[in-house]
Amino acid sequence: MPATLRTARRVRRTAGPGDGGRAAALRGRLRDLGQDSGTADRAVTACLVWLADLLVEIGEGLDDQRSAAALVDEAAAVLASAPRQDRGVRPPAALPEPLTERELTVLRALRKKVSLRCVAEDLFVSHNTVKSHARAVYRKLGAHSRAEALHRARERGLIQ
């Protein structure tokens, strides 16, 4: 992993929960310049959205999937520090690693709310194969459950 990413992770781990860090400092400086709270928050949000987009764009250009995933994680952390009141609805970032055709098939089958064993029978593959595909789907979508994976897939327009 590049040294810059290791440093960014170390800094983020040492920051306290809800610590706005540099974003809070920028917001304070804008207020010192005579900007009202709403204007300062909008300016900070615009800067953070720009930075998150840049991190995702850089991640998409990397050959190293681990570093790309770390940059996408950093982008998510940057967006999480944006002032909540002015967050607009934005389309989600592209997946750093796209789903394969078989993973998409398993993802669509997960909507049926049946067991993975039933999905395996429907697809004429082993239960372990479906479990492997489901794990890959969860990893690529950054999900920890079936419901979260389906939600994120809907957000990205992968399923209806």
Short mmCIF file of C-alpha atoms in Angstrom, two decimals:
data_model
loop_
_atom_site.label_atom_id
_atom_site.label_comp_id
_atom_site.label_asym_id
_atom_site.label_seq_id
_atom_site.Cartn_x
_atom_site.Cartn_y
_atom_site.Cartn_z
CA MET A 1 0.00 0.00 0.00
CA PRO A 2 1.41 3.44 -0.85
CA ALA A 3 2.86 5.40 2.06
CA THR A 4 0.32 8.20 1.57
CA LEU A 5 -2.58 5.81 2.18
CA ARG A 6 -0.91 4.33 5.27
CA THR A 7 -0.42 7.85 6.65
CA ALA A 8 -4.03 8.81 5.88
CA ARG A 9 -5.33 5.72 7.66
CA ARG A 10 -3.10 6.38 10.67
CA VAL A 11 -4.34 9.98 10.88
CA ARG A 12 -7.95 8.86 10.57
CA ARG A 13 -7.52 6.23 13.31
CA THR A 14 -6.12 8.83 15.71
CA ALA A 15 -8.96 11.29 15.07
CA GLY A 16 -11.82 11.07 17.50
CA PRO A 17 -15.37 10.17 16.48
CA GLY A 18 -17.11 13.07 14.81
CA ASP A 19 -13.81 14.94 14.60
CA GLY A 20 -14.17 17.23 11.61
CA GLY A 21 -10.44 17.96 11.63
CA ARG A 22 -9.47 20.00 8.61
CA ALA A 23 -13.07 20.35 7.43
CA ALA A 24 -13.98 22.00 10.75
CA ALA A 25 -10.93 24.26 10.49
CA LEU A 26 -11.92 25.28 6.95
CA ARG A 27 -15.48 25.96 8.10
CA GLY A 28 -14.12 28.11 10.95
CA ARG A 29 -11.86 30.12 8.61
CA LEU A 30 -14.74 30.76 6.22
CA ARG A 31 -16.85 32.01 9.12
CA ASP A 32 -13.97 34.24 10.21
CA LEU A 33 -14.03 35.77 6.73
CA GLY A 34 -17.60 36.87 7.32
CA GLN A 35 -19.41 33.95 5.74
CA ASP A 36 -22.54 32.86 7.52
CA SER A 37 -22.83 29.31 8.78
CA GLY A 38 -24.91 28.06 5.83
CA THR A 39 -22.57 29.55 3.22
CA ALA A 40 -19.51 28.17 5.00
CA ASP A 41 -21.09 24.72 5.23
CA ARG A 42 -21.99 24.75 1.53
CA ALA A 43 -18.43 25.74 0.59
CA VAL A 44 -16.95 23.00 2.79
CA THR A 45 -19.37 20.44 1.37
CA ALA A 46 -18.45 21.43 -2.19
CA CYS A 47 -14.75 21.01 -1.36
CA LEU A 48 -15.31 17.62 0.29
CA VAL A 49 -17.42 16.33 -2.61
CA TRP A 50 -14.73 17.44 -5.05
CA LEU A 51 -12.07 15.67 -2.98
CA ALA A 52 -14.11 12.45 -2.73
CA ASP A 53 -14.69 12.46 -6.50
CA LEU A 54 -10.96 12.92 -7.05
CA LEU A 55 -10.12 10.00 -4.72
CA VAL A 56 -12.57 7.71 -6.54
CA GLU A 57 -11.22 8.81 -9.92
CA ILE A 58 -7.65 8.06 -8.84
CA GLY A 59 -8.76 4.70 -7.42
CA GLU A 60 -10.40 3.74 -10.71
CA GLY A 61 -7.09 4.33 -12.50
CA LEU A 62 -5.05 2.07 -10.23
CA ASP A 63 -4.12 -1.50 -11.10
CA ASP A 64 -3.81 -2.42 -7.41
CA GLN A 65 -7.30 -3.34 -6.16
CA ARG A 66 -6.30 -3.05 -2.50
CA SER A 67 -5.09 0.54 -2.93
CA ALA A 68 -8.14 1.38 -5.05
CA ALA A 69 -10.43 0.05 -2.31
CA ALA A 70 -8.50 2.08 0.28
CA LEU A 71 -9.02 5.25 -1.79
CA VAL A 72 -12.74 4.56 -2.10
CA ASP A 73 -12.86 4.05 1.69
CA GLU A 74 -11.13 7.39 2.16
CA ALA A 75 -13.63 9.02 -0.22
CA ALA A 76 -16.47 7.64 1.89
CA ALA A 77 -14.83 8.99 5.04
CA VAL A 78 -14.41 12.41 3.40
CA LEU A 79 -18.08 12.52 2.45
CA ALA A 80 -19.07 11.39 5.93
CA SER A 81 -17.39 14.50 7.35
CA ALA A 82 -19.47 16.84 5.15
CA PRO A 83 -22.04 19.00 6.92
CA ARG A 84 -25.30 17.02 6.88
CA GLN A 85 -27.78 19.79 6.10
CA ASP A 86 -26.51 20.53 2.58
CA ARG A 87 -25.76 17.05 1.30
CA GLY A 88 -27.33 16.58 -2.08
CA VAL A 89 -28.34 13.27 -3.61
CA ARG A 90 -25.51 12.10 -5.83
CA PRO A 91 -25.26 8.97 -7.89
CA PRO A 92 -23.02 6.43 -6.17
CA ALA A 93 -19.47 5.97 -7.34
CA ALA A 94 -18.66 3.20 -9.77
CA LEU A 95 -17.52 -0.05 -8.25
CA PRO A 96 -13.72 -0.36 -8.11
CA GLU A 97 -14.15 -3.97 -9.27
CA PRO A 98 -17.24 -4.70 -11.41
CA LEU A 99 -19.44 -7.74 -10.76
CA THR A 100 -19.03 -10.70 -13.08
CA GLU A 101 -22.02 -12.01 -15.01
CA ARG A 102 -22.38 -14.96 -12.62
CA GLU A 103 -22.16 -12.66 -9.57
CA LEU A 104 -24.94 -10.54 -11.08
CA THR A 105 -27.02 -13.69 -11.54
CA VAL A 106 -26.51 -14.62 -7.87
CA LEU A 107 -27.26 -11.04 -6.82
CA ARG A 108 -30.58 -11.14 -8.72
CA ALA A 109 -31.38 -14.48 -7.10
CA LEU A 110 -30.76 -13.00 -3.64
CA ARG A 111 -33.87 -10.83 -4.13
CA LYS A 112 -36.07 -13.93 -3.82
CA LYS A 113 -35.38 -14.21 -0.07
CA VAL A 114 -34.64 -17.92 -0.31
CA SER A 115 -31.68 -19.77 1.12
CA LEU A 116 -28.38 -19.93 -0.72
CA ARG A 117 -28.93 -23.67 -1.01
CA CYS A 118 -32.15 -23.01 -2.98
CA VAL A 119 -30.33 -20.48 -5.17
CA ALA A 120 -27.68 -23.14 -5.88
CA GLU A 121 -30.34 -25.64 -6.89
CA ASP A 122 -32.01 -23.10 -9.19
CA LEU A 123 -28.67 -22.28 -10.86
CA PHE A 124 -27.54 -25.94 -11.01
CA VAL A 125 -24.32 -25.24 -9.11
CA SER A 126 -23.01 -26.28 -5.70
CA HIS A 127 -23.98 -24.53 -2.49
CA ASN A 128 -20.31 -23.57 -1.94
CA THR A 129 -20.15 -21.95 -5.39
CA VAL A 130 -23.13 -19.75 -4.57
CA LYS A 131 -21.62 -18.89 -1.18
CA SER A 132 -18.38 -17.84 -2.92
CA HIS A 133 -20.26 -15.69 -5.43
CA ALA A 134 -22.36 -14.12 -2.66
CA ARG A 135 -19.20 -13.29 -0.66
CA ALA A 136 -17.66 -11.68 -3.75
CA VAL A 137 -20.83 -9.63 -4.31
CA TYR A 138 -20.85 -8.46 -0.68
CA ARG A 139 -17.14 -7.55 -0.86
CA LYS A 140 -17.46 -5.65 -4.12
CA LEU A 141 -20.53 -3.75 -2.92
CA GLY A 142 -19.02 -3.13 0.51
CA ALA A 143 -21.95 -4.88 2.18
CA HIS A 144 -22.12 -7.07 5.26
CA SER A 145 -25.56 -8.59 4.75
CA ARG A 146 -27.96 -9.64 2.03
CA ALA A 147 -30.23 -6.66 2.73
CA GLU A 148 -27.33 -4.21 2.58
CA ALA A 149 -26.03 -5.77 -0.65
CA LEU A 150 -29.47 -5.52 -2.26
CA HIS A 151 -29.83 -1.91 -1.11
CA ARG A 152 -26.46 -0.92 -2.52
CA ALA A 153 -27.13 -2.78 -5.76
CA ARG A 154 -30.41 -0.87 -6.17
CA GLU A 155 -28.60 2.41 -5.51
CA ARG A 156 -26.17 1.58 -8.31
CA GLY A 157 -28.90 0.46 -10.69
CA LEU A 158 -27.62 -3.12 -10.81
CA ILE A 159 -31.06 -4.50 -9.92
CA GLN A 160 -34.61 -3.15 -9.74
#
